[in-house]
CSV table of C-alpha atoms in Angstrom, one decimal:
chain,number,residue,atom,x,y,z
X,268,MET,CA,134.1,183.8,76.6
X,269,ASP,CA,134.4,182.5,72.2
X,270,LEU,CA,131.3,183.3,70.9
X,271,TYR,CA,132.0,181.5,67.7
X,272,TYR,CA,131.6,177.7,67.4
X,273,SER,CA,134.6,175.4,67.3
X,274,ASP,CA,135.5,172.7,64.3
X,275,GLY,CA,134.9,170.0,67.1
X,276,ASP,CA,132.2,172.1,67.9
X,277,LEU,CA,130.9,172.2,64.9
X,278,ALA,CA,131.3,168.4,64.0
X,279,PHE,CA,129.9,167.4,67.8
X,280,ARG,CA,126.7,169.7,66.3
X,281,ASP,CA,126.1,167.5,63.2
X,282,GLN,CA,126.8,164.3,65.1
X,283,VAL,CA,123.8,164.9,67.3
X,284,ARG,CA,122.0,166.0,64.4
X,285,ALA,CA,122.7,162.9,62.3
X,286,PHE,CA,121.8,160.5,65.5
X,287,LEU,CA,118.5,162.7,65.7
X,288,ALA,CA,117.3,162.4,62.3
X,289,SER,CA,118.0,158.8,62.1
X,290,HIS,CA,116.8,158.0,65.8
X,291,LEU,CA,113.5,160.4,66.8
X,292,PRO,CA,110.6,158.3,66.0
X,293,PRO,CA,108.6,160.5,63.3
X,294,GLU,CA,105.1,160.7,65.5
X,295,LEU,CA,107.1,161.8,68.6
X,296,GLN,CA,108.0,164.1,66.7
X,297,HIS,CA,104.9,164.9,65.0
X,298,LYS,CA,103.2,165.7,68.5
X,299,VAL,CA,105.6,168.5,69.7
X,300,ARG,CA,105.9,170.4,67.1
X,301,GLN,CA,102.3,170.6,67.1
X,302,HIS,CA,101.8,171.0,70.7
X,303,LEU,CA,100.1,167.6,71.2
X,304,ARG,CA,99.9,165.7,74.5
X,305,LEU,CA,102.4,163.4,75.3
X,306,THR,CA,101.6,160.5,77.1
X,307,ARG,CA,104.2,158.8,79.7
X,308,ASP,CA,105.2,155.9,77.6
X,309,ASP,CA,106.3,159.2,75.7
X,310,TYR,CA,108.3,160.2,77.6
X,311,VAL,CA,110.0,156.8,79.1
X,312,ARG,CA,110.4,155.6,75.2
X,313,TRP,CA,112.6,159.0,73.8
X,314,HIS,CA,114.0,158.8,77.0
X,315,ARG,CA,115.5,155.0,76.7
X,316,ILE,CA,116.0,155.8,73.0
X,317,LEU,CA,119.0,158.4,74.5
X,318,ALA,CA,120.0,156.2,76.9
X,319,ALA,CA,120.8,153.5,74.5
X,320,GLN,CA,123.1,155.8,72.9
X,321,GLY,CA,124.6,157.3,76.6
X,322,TRP,CA,122.8,160.9,76.3
X,323,ALA,CA,119.9,160.6,78.4
X,324,ALA,CA,122.1,162.6,81.4
X,325,PRO,CA,124.0,165.1,79.0
X,326,GLY,CA,124.9,167.2,82.1
X,327,TRP,CA,125.9,163.8,84.1
X,328,PRO,CA,129.8,163.2,84.8
X,329,LEU,CA,131.5,159.6,82.9
X,330,GLU,CA,132.1,158.4,86.5
X,331,TYR,CA,127.9,158.1,86.9
X,332,GLY,CA,127.1,157.1,83.6
X,333,GLY,CA,126.7,160.4,81.5
X,334,PRO,CA,128.4,161.6,78.5
X,335,GLY,CA,131.1,163.6,80.1
X,336,TRP,CA,130.3,166.8,77.8
X,337,THR,CA,131.9,170.5,78.4
X,338,PRO,CA,128.8,172.7,78.8
X,339,LEU,CA,129.4,174.1,75.2
X,340,GLN,CA,128.2,170.8,74.2
X,341,ARG,CA,125.6,170.4,76.1
X,342,HIS,CA,123.8,173.2,75.2
X,343,ILE,CA,124.0,172.6,71.7
X,344,PHE,CA,123.0,168.6,72.5
X,345,GLU,CA,119.5,170.2,74.4
X,346,GLU,CA,119.6,173.5,71.5
X,347,GLU,CA,119.1,170.1,68.9
X,348,CYS,CA,117.1,168.1,70.5
X,349,ALA,CA,114.9,170.8,70.9
X,350,LEU,CA,114.8,172.3,67.9
X,351,ALA,CA,114.3,168.8,66.2
X,352,GLY,CA,110.9,168.2,68.6
X,353,THR,CA,112.0,165.5,70.6
X,354,PRO,CA,110.0,165.0,73.6
X,355,GLN,CA,111.7,166.5,77.0
X,356,VAL,CA,113.6,164.2,79.4
X,357,LEU,CA,112.0,165.1,82.0
X,358,PRO,CA,114.2,166.7,84.3
X,359,PHE,CA,112.8,165.8,88.0
X,360,GLY,CA,115.9,162.5,87.9
X,361,VAL,CA,117.8,163.8,85.7
X,362,ASN,CA,118.4,167.2,86.0
X,363,MET,CA,117.4,167.9,89.2
X,364,VAL,CA,117.5,164.8,92.3
X,365,ALA,CA,120.5,163.2,91.1
X,366,PRO,CA,122.3,166.5,90.6
X,367,VAL,CA,121.5,166.2,95.0
X,368,ILE,CA,122.2,163.0,95.1
X,369,MET,CA,125.9,162.9,93.5
X,370,ALA,CA,126.6,166.0,96.0
X,371,PHE,CA,125.4,165.2,98.9
X,372,GLY,CA,124.1,161.5,98.6
X,373,SER,CA,125.3,158.8,100.6
X,374,GLN,CA,127.1,156.0,98.1
X,375,GLN,CA,124.6,153.4,98.9
X,376,GLN,CA,122.0,155.9,97.2
X,377,LYS,CA,124.7,156.6,94.1
X,378,ASP,CA,125.0,153.4,93.6
X,379,TYR,CA,121.2,152.2,93.7
X,380,TYR,CA,119.2,155.6,92.0
X,381,LEU,CA,121.5,157.6,90.1
X,382,PRO,CA,121.5,153.7,87.3
X,383,ARG,CA,118.2,153.6,88.0
X,384,ILE,CA,117.4,157.3,87.1
X,385,LEU,CA,119.9,156.4,83.8
X,386,SER,CA,117.8,153.7,82.3
X,387,CYS,CA,113.9,155.6,83.3
X,388,GLU,CA,113.4,152.2,85.6
X,389,ASP,CA,112.5,154.9,87.8
X,390,TRP,CA,109.8,158.2,87.4
X,391,TRP,CA,110.4,160.8,89.8
X,392,CYS,CA,108.4,163.8,90.8
X,393,GLN,CA,109.1,166.9,92.8
X,394,GLY,CA,107.7,167.4,96.0
X,395,TYR,CA,108.1,171.0,97.2
X,396,SER,CA,105.5,173.1,97.0
X,397,GLU,CA,102.4,173.1,100.2
X,398,PRO,CA,99.0,174.9,99.9
X,399,GLY,CA,101.0,177.6,102.5
X,400,ALA,CA,103.9,177.2,101.1
X,401,GLY,CA,104.5,177.8,97.6
X,402,SER,CA,106.4,180.5,96.9
X,403,ASP,CA,107.6,180.8,100.6
X,404,LEU,CA,108.8,177.5,100.4
X,405,ALA,CA,110.5,177.4,103.6
X,406,ALA,CA,107.1,177.9,105.8
X,407,LEU,CA,106.5,174.3,104.5
X,408,LYS,CA,104.8,172.5,107.1
X,409,THR,CA,104.9,168.3,106.1
X,410,SER,CA,106.0,167.2,108.7
X,411,ALA,CA,108.8,163.8,109.5
X,412,VAL,CA,109.5,162.7,113.0
X,413,ARG,CA,111.8,160.0,113.5
X,414,ASP,CA,110.5,156.7,114.9
X,415,ALA,CA,113.4,154.2,115.5
X,416,ASP,CA,115.0,154.1,111.5
X,417,HIS,CA,112.1,155.4,110.2
X,418,TYR,CA,110.4,159.1,109.6
X,419,ILE,CA,106.9,159.4,110.0
X,420,VAL,CA,105.7,161.3,107.3
X,421,ASN,CA,102.3,163.2,107.6
X,422,GLY,CA,101.2,166.4,105.1
X,423,GLN,CA,100.3,167.6,101.6
X,424,LYS,CA,102.0,168.9,99.0
X,425,THR,CA,100.4,170.6,96.1
X,426,TRP,CA,100.7,171.4,92.3
X,427,THR,CA,103.2,167.8,91.7
X,428,THR,CA,103.9,167.5,88.7
X,429,LEU,CA,102.8,164.2,86.4
X,430,ALA,CA,103.1,162.9,90.2
X,431,GLN,CA,100.3,160.4,89.2
X,432,HIS,CA,102.9,158.5,87.0
X,433,ALA,CA,105.9,158.3,89.6
X,434,ASP,CA,108.1,155.5,91.0
X,435,MET,CA,109.3,157.9,93.6
X,436,ILE,CA,109.3,161.5,95.1
X,437,PHE,CA,112.1,163.9,96.6
X,438,CYS,CA,110.1,165.4,99.5
X,439,LEU,CA,111.5,168.6,101.7
X,440,VAL,CA,109.7,167.8,105.1
X,441,ARG,CA,110.3,169.3,108.3
X,442,THR,CA,111.9,167.8,110.9
X,443,ASP,CA,112.2,170.3,113.8
X,444,PRO,CA,109.5,172.7,114.5
X,445,GLY,CA,111.3,174.6,116.8
X,446,VAL,CA,114.3,176.2,115.3
X,447,ARG,CA,114.4,179.1,112.7
X,448,LYS,CA,112.0,177.8,109.6
X,449,GLN,CA,115.1,177.3,106.9
X,450,GLU,CA,117.4,175.7,109.7
X,451,GLY,CA,114.4,172.5,110.4
X,452,ILE,CA,113.9,170.8,106.8
X,453,SER,CA,115.5,168.0,105.9
X,454,PHE,CA,115.5,166.6,101.8
X,455,LEU,CA,114.1,163.0,102.0
X,456,LEU,CA,113.6,160.1,99.3
X,457,ILE,CA,110.1,158.5,99.4
X,458,ASP,CA,108.6,155.3,97.0
X,459,MET,CA,104.8,155.9,95.8
X,460,ARG,CA,104.0,153.3,96.5
X,461,SER,CA,104.1,153.4,100.3
X,462,PRO,CA,101.0,152.9,102.1
X,463,GLY,CA,99.5,156.4,103.1
X,464,ILE,CA,100.2,157.9,99.7
X,465,THR,CA,97.1,159.3,98.3
X,466,VAL,CA,97.3,161.3,94.9
X,467,ARG,CA,94.4,163.6,93.7
X,468,PRO,CA,94.4,165.3,90.1
X,469,ILE,CA,94.2,168.6,89.8
X,470,ALA,CA,92.2,169.5,86.2
X,471,MET,CA,93.7,172.6,84.5
X,472,LEU,CA,91.8,175.2,82.7
X,473,ASP,CA,93.4,172.9,79.4
X,474,GLU,CA,91.2,169.6,80.7
X,475,ASP,CA,94.8,167.8,80.4
X,476,HIS,CA,96.0,166.1,84.0
X,477,GLU,CA,99.4,167.3,84.9
X,478,VAL,CA,99.7,168.5,87.9
X,479,ASN,CA,98.2,166.9,91.4
X,480,GLU,CA,97.8,166.9,95.7
X,481,VAL,CA,99.9,164.1,96.9
X,482,PHE,CA,98.6,163.4,100.6
X,483,PHE,CA,100.8,161.9,103.3
X,484,ASP,CA,99.0,159.9,106.1
X,485,ASP,CA,102.1,157.7,108.7
X,486,VAL,CA,103.9,157.1,105.5
X,487,ARG,CA,107.1,155.1,107.2
X,488,VAL,CA,110.0,156.3,105.1
X,489,PRO,CA,113.9,154.5,105.9
X,490,VAL,CA,115.9,156.9,108.2
X,491,ALA,CA,118.4,155.6,105.0
X,492,ASN,CA,116.3,157.3,102.1
X,493,LEU,CA,117.8,161.0,104.3
X,494,VAL,CA,119.6,162.8,102.1
X,495,GLY,CA,123.2,164.6,103.4
X,496,GLN,CA,122.3,165.7,107.2
X,497,GLU,CA,118.8,165.8,109.3
X,498,ASN,CA,117.9,169.8,109.1
X,499,ARG,CA,120.3,170.9,106.0
X,500,GLY,CA,117.3,170.3,103.9
X,501,TRP,CA,117.3,173.8,102.8
X,502,THR,CA,120.6,174.1,101.5
X,503,TYR,CA,119.9,171.0,99.4
X,504,ALA,CA,116.9,172.3,97.6
X,505,LYS,CA,118.2,175.5,96.8
X,506,TYR,CA,121.4,173.8,95.5
X,507,LEU,CA,118.3,171.6,93.3
X,508,LEU,CA,116.5,175.0,92.5
X,509,GLY,CA,119.4,176.3,91.2
X,510,HIS,CA,119.9,173.3,88.9
X,511,GLU,CA,115.9,173.4,87.8
X,512,ARG,CA,115.7,177.5,86.9
X,513,THR,CA,119.0,177.2,84.7
X,514,GLY,CA,116.9,174.6,82.6
X,515,ILE,CA,113.5,176.4,82.8
X,516,ALA,CA,115.3,179.1,80.5
X,517,ALA,CA,114.8,176.2,78.2
X,518,VAL,CA,116.2,178.8,74.5
X,519,GLY,CA,116.7,175.7,71.9
X,520,ARG,CA,112.3,175.2,72.3
X,521,SER,CA,111.6,178.8,72.2
X,522,LYS,CA,113.7,179.4,69.1
X,523,ARG,CA,111.5,176.4,67.8
X,524,GLU,CA,108.7,177.8,69.1
X,525,LEU,CA,109.7,181.5,67.1
X,526,ALA,CA,110.5,179.7,63.7
X,527,PHE,CA,106.5,178.3,64.7
X,528,VAL,CA,105.2,182.0,64.9
X,529,LYS,CA,106.7,183.0,61.8
X,530,ARG,CA,105.6,179.9,59.8
X,531,LEU,CA,102.3,180.6,61.2
X,532,ALA,CA,102.7,184.8,60.3
X,533,LEU,CA,103.6,183.7,56.9
X,534,ARG,CA,100.4,181.2,56.2
X,535,GLU,CA,98.0,184.2,57.5
X,536,GLN,CA,96.8,187.3,55.7
X,537,LYS,CA,96.3,190.5,56.9
X,538,ARG,CA,94.9,193.1,53.7
X,539,GLY,CA,95.9,190.8,51.2
X,540,ARG,CA,99.8,190.3,52.8
X,541,PRO,CA,101.6,187.7,55.3
X,542,LEU,CA,101.2,188.8,58.5
X,543,LEU,CA,104.3,188.8,59.2
X,544,ASP,CA,104.6,191.5,56.8
X,545,ASP,CA,102.3,194.0,59.2
X,546,PRO,CA,104.6,196.7,60.6
X,547,LEU,CA,103.0,195.7,64.4
X,548,PHE,CA,103.0,192.5,64.4
X,549,GLY,CA,106.8,191.7,62.7
X,550,ALA,CA,107.7,194.6,65.4
X,551,LYS,CA,107.1,192.1,67.8
X,552,VAL,CA,108.1,189.2,66.9
X,553,ALA,CA,111.6,190.9,65.7
X,554,ALA,CA,112.0,192.4,69.4
X,555,LEU,CA,111.6,188.6,70.3
X,556,ASP,CA,113.6,187.2,68.9
X,557,ILE,CA,116.2,189.9,69.8
X,558,GLU,CA,115.3,189.1,73.7
X,559,LEU,CA,115.8,185.3,72.8
X,560,MET,CA,119.2,186.4,71.7
X,561,ALA,CA,119.9,188.3,74.0
X,562,LEU,CA,118.9,185.5,76.4
X,563,GLU,CA,121.1,182.6,74.8
X,564,MET,CA,124.4,185.0,75.2
X,565,THR,CA,123.5,185.1,78.9
X,566,VAL,CA,123.0,181.3,78.9
X,567,LEU,CA,126.2,180.7,77.6
X,568,ARG,CA,128.0,182.5,80.5
X,569,VAL,CA,126.7,180.7,82.6
X,570,LEU,CA,127.7,177.7,81.2
X,571,ALA,CA,131.3,179.2,80.4
X,572,ARG,CA,132.4,179.0,84.3
X,573,GLY,CA,132.6,175.2,84.0
X,574,GLU,CA,131.2,172.5,86.5
X,575,ALA,CA,130.1,174.7,89.2
X,576,ALA,CA,126.8,174.8,90.6
X,577,PRO,CA,124.9,177.8,89.3
X,578,GLY,CA,124.7,180.8,91.3
X,579,PRO,CA,122.0,183.7,91.6
X,580,GLU,CA,122.2,184.2,88.1
X,581,ALA,CA,120.1,181.2,87.0
X,582,SER,CA,117.1,183.6,88.7
X,583,MET,CA,117.7,185.5,85.8
X,584,LEU,CA,118.0,182.9,83.0
X,585,LYS,CA,114.6,181.8,85.1
X,586,VAL,CA,113.1,185.1,84.8
X,587,LYS,CA,113.9,186.4,81.0
X,588,GLY,CA,113.1,182.7,80.0
X,589,THR,CA,109.5,182.3,80.6
X,590,GLU,CA,108.7,185.5,80.0
X,591,ILE,CA,110.2,184.8,76.3
X,592,GLN,CA,107.9,181.7,76.8
X,593,GLN,CA,104.3,183.4,77.8
X,594,ALA,CA,104.9,186.1,75.0
X,595,LEU,CA,105.5,183.4,72.1
X,596,THR,CA,102.3,181.3,73.4
X,597,GLU,CA,100.7,184.9,73.2
X,598,LEU,CA,102.0,185.8,69.6
X,599,MET,CA,100.8,182.3,68.5
X,600,VAL,CA,97.2,182.8,69.5
X,601,GLU,CA,97.5,186.9,67.6
X,602,ALA,CA,98.6,184.8,64.5
X,603,ALA,CA,95.8,182.1,64.5
X,604,GLY,CA,93.0,184.7,65.5
X,605,PRO,CA,89.9,183.2,65.8
X,606,GLN,CA,91.0,179.8,64.5
X,607,ALA,CA,93.0,179.5,68.2
X,608,GLN,CA,89.5,179.5,70.1
X,609,PRO,CA,87.6,175.8,69.3
X,610,PHE,CA,88.6,173.4,71.9
X,611,ASP,CA,89.8,170.1,70.4
X,612,PRO,CA,90.3,167.7,73.2
X,613,ALA,CA,90.2,164.5,71.3
X,614,TYR,CA,92.2,165.9,68.4
X,615,LEU,CA,95.0,167.1,71.1
X,616,GLY,CA,94.9,164.1,72.8
X,617,GLY,CA,95.6,161.6,69.4
X,618,ALA,CA,91.8,160.4,69.2
X,619,ARG,CA,91.3,162.3,66.2
X,620,GLU,CA,93.9,162.9,63.0
X,621,HIS,CA,93.0,166.0,62.4
X,622,ALA,CA,91.3,169.3,64.2
X,623,ILE,CA,87.7,169.4,64.3
X,624,ALA,CA,88.0,173.0,62.7
X,625,GLY,CA,90.0,172.4,60.5
X,626,ASP,CA,93.3,173.9,61.5
X,627,ASP,CA,95.9,171.8,62.9
X,628,ASP,CA,98.2,174.5,63.5
X,629,ALA,CA,95.8,176.6,65.2
X,630,ALA,CA,93.8,174.3,67.4
X,631,PRO,CA,96.1,173.9,70.2
X,632,LEU,CA,97.2,176.4,70.7
X,633,ALA,CA,94.6,178.5,73.1
X,634,GLY,CA,95.1,175.6,75.1
X,635,TYR,CA,99.1,175.6,75.0
X,636,TYR,CA,98.5,179.8,75.8
X,637,PHE,CA,96.4,179.0,79.2
X,638,ASN,CA,99.2,176.3,80.3
X,639,TYR,CA,102.4,178.3,80.1
X,640,ARG,CA,100.5,180.8,82.9
X,641,LYS,CA,101.9,178.0,84.9
X,642,THR,CA,106.1,179.1,83.7
X,643,SER,CA,106.4,182.3,85.9
X,644,ILE,CA,105.3,180.7,88.7
X,645,TYR,CA,107.0,177.2,89.1
X,646,GLY,CA,110.0,177.1,90.1
X,647,GLY,CA,110.0,179.9,92.3
X,648,SER,CA,107.7,182.7,90.9
X,649,ASN,CA,109.7,185.3,89.2
X,650,GLU,CA,108.7,188.1,91.9
X,651,ILE,CA,110.4,185.8,94.1
X,652,GLN,CA,113.5,185.5,91.4
X,653,ARG,CA,113.7,189.3,91.3
X,654,ASN,CA,114.3,189.4,95.0
X,655,ILE,CA,117.1,186.8,94.7
X,656,ILE,CA,118.5,189.4,92.1
X,657,SER,CA,118.3,192.5,93.8
X,658,GLN,CA,119.9,190.7,96.7
X,659,MET,CA,122.4,188.8,95.9
X,660,ILE,CA,123.5,190.3,92.3
X,661,LEU,CA,123.1,194.2,93.0
X,662,GLY,CA,123.3,194.5,96.2
X,663,LEU,CA,120.3,196.3,97.5
């Protein structure tokens, strides 16, 4: 693997930077860089700006409306977006269900859903986890019983991110309870406006409405919304999770947050000198910087393999990426000290221009820290990822 960008790669990076400089709305950039809350309209607005440029789905091939970029170009684009402070293009449609539809869906599903994902006409959410099936996802109990040309779906999903905004949900359901648990699962696309679906919010520690419970009571889903073959959903689920775990590494976002930590530590004083000059705190920052560089090299090694679906190496990226993200939030709170303690929902939600305690940088950090405890759990807990690494990479 060549660790240096070619002249063509550097020219591409300059093109991306020029686009971001001219098209990223300053108010969205401010929200992202200051760790403020984004609305549904914020996410949709940025998605559609990218879609107009043909860049909303950097990993998609040309035949489905993507830019046809190389893996390295995708990495450059995603890193520059993160460094610039763009809202995230939500992964549930573009990076999760879309690759499954491309690989296993019918032509009718491709023709209908992919353009709507690309334009953000449909907002998707993920129906995987259940109260008794989180890390042991194959233990799921949500059932789908065939009734002529429909399935009747009953059950519950939980921790469903932003389901309150969603038009569609891709769901793992049990279609054959009489076989080994991994073999009786199917992959359904379900309209969230279907009768019998109830969405209930789960209040988070920072009082943000981010996740939900989703209940299915005799929900009728057309058989045409089955992706691939019945009872083959576990195969499709693993394919999807490989894409999700690679993206969770979020190298570009961690670079931006590391720069924020350094800026905060230069501002804060300890014994009359910048906190960043303190040997103990500086050593923590340096160690994290080194780990982030190592993670980036590992991401590039995975991407250098080309267009193949990510393998078990995606679990490595997920574990290390989320550990770095959590460590960054810890250093933010440590650097801000008591200024990170005041909880100011009005400022976080945009109802007040400045934090009530007077420190706009520090005000969101405690909530941000608590929120990021989730990263080592979602996408398959890190404990489960270590099992995958030990079995499929180390052969233990």
